[in-house]
Amino acid sequence: MVEAIRRALTRRLPALHACYARELKRDPELTGRLGVTFEITKRGAPYAVTTPADLDTVGVPRYARCVRRVIGRTAFAADHPATVTAGLAVTPR
């Protein structure tokens, strides 16, 4: 199950990178970590996607909203309901 979640998130990396790239244009030194928590239904749909403040050292609400939107539109494997916490590290290139 963990590998299936990892594969689904890996497929969404371009969209997640786009979230970061947009914010990097505003702040070229943007760094930090953003934690994302979500649940996956038996049908593979994410819900209750959050970016808890205590897991956010980036501190850019627009970035957090974009990441939540990307995760919320991700298709996960069906028949494997789960609660997930994932971390995204962001550093300028």
mmCIF file of N, CA and C in Angstrom, residues 4-40:
data_model
loop_
_atom_site.group_PDB
_atom_site.id
_atom_site.type_symbol
_atom_site.label_atom_id
_atom_site.label_comp_id
_atom_site.label_asym_id
_atom_site.label_seq_id
_atom_site.Cartn_x
_atom_site.Cartn_y
_atom_site.Cartn_z
ATOM 1 N N ALA A 4 2.125 1.991 -3.424
ATOM 2 C CA ALA A 4 1.080 2.501 -4.314
ATOM 3 C C ALA A 4 0.831 3.993 -4.057
ATOM 4 N N ILE A 5 0.862 4.393 -2.813
ATOM 5 C CA ILE A 5 0.695 5.814 -2.482
ATOM 6 C C ILE A 5 1.879 6.605 -3.005
ATOM 7 N N ARG A 6 3.065 6.086 -2.816
ATOM 8 C CA ARG A 6 4.281 6.748 -3.315
ATOM 9 C C ARG A 6 4.233 6.920 -4.834
ATOM 10 N N ARG A 7 3.780 5.878 -5.547
ATOM 11 C CA ARG A 7 3.680 5.971 -7.012
ATOM 12 C C ARG A 7 2.677 7.045 -7.423
ATOM 13 N N ALA A 8 1.546 7.089 -6.742
ATOM 14 C CA ALA A 8 0.527 8.090 -7.074
ATOM 15 C C ALA A 8 1.061 9.501 -6.838
ATOM 16 N N LEU A 9 1.768 9.707 -5.741
ATOM 17 C CA LEU A 9 2.330 11.028 -5.457
ATOM 18 C C LEU A 9 3.457 11.376 -6.431
ATOM 19 N N THR A 10 4.239 10.381 -6.804
ATOM 20 C CA THR A 10 5.322 10.613 -7.770
ATOM 21 C C THR A 10 4.763 11.070 -9.112
ATOM 22 N N ARG A 11 3.636 10.509 -9.513
ATOM 23 C CA ARG A 11 3.006 10.934 -10.776
ATOM 24 C C ARG A 11 2.576 12.400 -10.710
ATOM 25 N N ARG A 12 2.322 12.899 -9.523
ATOM 26 C CA ARG A 12 1.861 14.286 -9.352
ATOM 27 C C ARG A 12 3.002 15.262 -9.087
ATOM 28 N N LEU A 13 4.257 14.774 -9.084
ATOM 29 C CA LEU A 13 5.381 15.664 -8.818
ATOM 30 C C LEU A 13 5.443 16.873 -9.749
ATOM 31 N N PRO A 14 5.194 16.726 -11.056
ATOM 32 C CA PRO A 14 5.233 17.928 -11.897
ATOM 33 C C PRO A 14 4.263 19.018 -11.423
ATOM 34 N N ALA A 15 3.076 18.630 -11.014
ATOM 35 C CA ALA A 15 2.106 19.615 -10.522
ATOM 36 C C ALA A 15 2.560 20.212 -9.195
ATOM 37 N N LEU A 16 3.137 19.379 -8.326
ATOM 38 C CA LEU A 16 3.643 19.884 -7.049
ATOM 39 C C LEU A 16 4.827 20.825 -7.270
ATOM 40 N N HIS A 17 5.688 20.481 -8.219
ATOM 41 C CA HIS A 17 6.809 21.367 -8.555
ATOM 42 C C HIS A 17 6.299 22.690 -9.118
ATOM 43 N N ALA A 18 5.223 22.646 -9.876
ATOM 44 C CA ALA A 18 4.650 23.881 -10.431
ATOM 45 C C ALA A 18 4.163 24.803 -9.316
ATOM 46 N N CYS A 19 3.584 24.233 -8.269
ATOM 47 C CA CYS A 19 3.169 25.044 -7.110
ATOM 48 C C CYS A 19 4.373 25.793 -6.551
ATOM 49 N N TYR A 20 5.454 25.065 -6.365
ATOM 50 C CA TYR A 20 6.658 25.666 -5.806
ATOM 51 C C TYR A 20 7.268 26.691 -6.761
ATOM 52 N N ALA A 21 7.313 26.361 -8.047
ATOM 53 C CA ALA A 21 7.917 27.270 -9.035
ATOM 54 C C ALA A 21 7.196 28.617 -9.059
ATOM 55 N N ARG A 22 5.870 28.596 -8.940
ATOM 56 C CA ARG A 22 5.115 29.856 -8.916
ATOM 57 C C ARG A 22 5.527 30.712 -7.724
ATOM 58 N N GLU A 23 5.673 30.086 -6.580
ATOM 59 C CA GLU A 23 6.047 30.848 -5.383
ATOM 60 C C GLU A 23 7.510 31.257 -5.409
ATOM 61 N N LEU A 24 8.345 30.459 -6.041
ATOM 62 C CA LEU A 24 9.762 30.778 -6.136
ATOM 63 C C LEU A 24 9.989 32.056 -6.948
ATOM 64 N N LYS A 25 9.107 32.331 -7.897
ATOM 65 C CA LYS A 25 9.199 33.583 -8.660
ATOM 66 C C LYS A 25 8.973 34.783 -7.754
ATOM 67 N N ARG A 26 8.146 34.619 -6.752
ATOM 68 C CA ARG A 26 7.866 35.707 -5.797
ATOM 69 C C ARG A 26 8.978 35.849 -4.765
ATOM 70 N N ASP A 27 9.555 34.715 -4.376
ATOM 71 C CA ASP A 27 10.605 34.704 -3.357
ATOM 72 C C ASP A 27 11.663 33.680 -3.746
ATOM 73 N N PRO A 28 12.742 34.121 -4.412
ATOM 74 C CA PRO A 28 13.773 33.197 -4.892
ATOM 75 C C PRO A 28 14.497 32.411 -3.792
ATOM 76 N N GLU A 29 14.360 32.814 -2.548
ATOM 77 C CA GLU A 29 15.019 32.120 -1.441
ATOM 78 C C GLU A 29 14.065 31.225 -0.648
ATOM 79 N N LEU A 30 12.890 30.968 -1.178
ATOM 80 C CA LEU A 30 11.868 30.209 -0.470
ATOM 81 C C LEU A 30 12.366 28.808 -0.126
ATOM 82 N N THR A 31 12.320 28.476 1.145
ATOM 83 C CA THR A 31 12.734 27.148 1.604
ATOM 84 C C THR A 31 11.805 26.696 2.723
ATOM 85 N N GLY A 32 11.926 25.454 3.091
ATOM 86 C CA GLY A 32 11.185 24.931 4.228
ATOM 87 C C GLY A 32 10.589 23.566 3.940
ATOM 88 N N ARG A 33 9.716 23.159 4.833
ATOM 89 C CA ARG A 33 9.017 21.886 4.691
ATOM 90 C C ARG A 33 7.538 22.134 4.866
ATOM 91 N N LEU A 34 6.761 21.383 4.129
ATOM 92 C CA LEU A 34 5.317 21.471 4.235
ATOM 93 C C LEU A 34 4.785 20.061 4.437
ATOM 94 N N GLY A 35 4.143 19.836 5.565
ATOM 95 C CA GLY A 35 3.526 18.549 5.829
ATOM 96 C C GLY A 35 2.105 18.541 5.306
ATOM 97 N N VAL A 36 1.713 17.436 4.736
ATOM 98 C CA VAL A 36 0.362 17.276 4.190
ATOM 99 C C VAL A 36 -0.238 16.015 4.812
ATOM 100 N N THR A 37 -1.457 16.125 5.301
ATOM 101 C CA THR A 37 -2.155 14.948 5.803
ATOM 102 C C THR A 37 -3.446 14.787 5.004
ATOM 103 N N PHE A 38 -3.803 13.549 4.747
ATOM 104 C CA PHE A 38 -5.034 13.287 4.018
ATOM 105 C C PHE A 38 -5.456 11.853 4.239
ATOM 106 N N GLU A 39 -6.677 11.591 3.909
ATOM 107 C CA GLU A 39 -7.201 10.241 3.990
ATOM 108 C C GLU A 39 -7.570 9.785 2.586
ATOM 109 N N ILE A 40 -7.530 8.500 2.382
ATOM 110 C CA ILE A 40 -7.870 7.912 1.085
ATOM 111 C C ILE A 40 -9.065 6.988 1.293
#
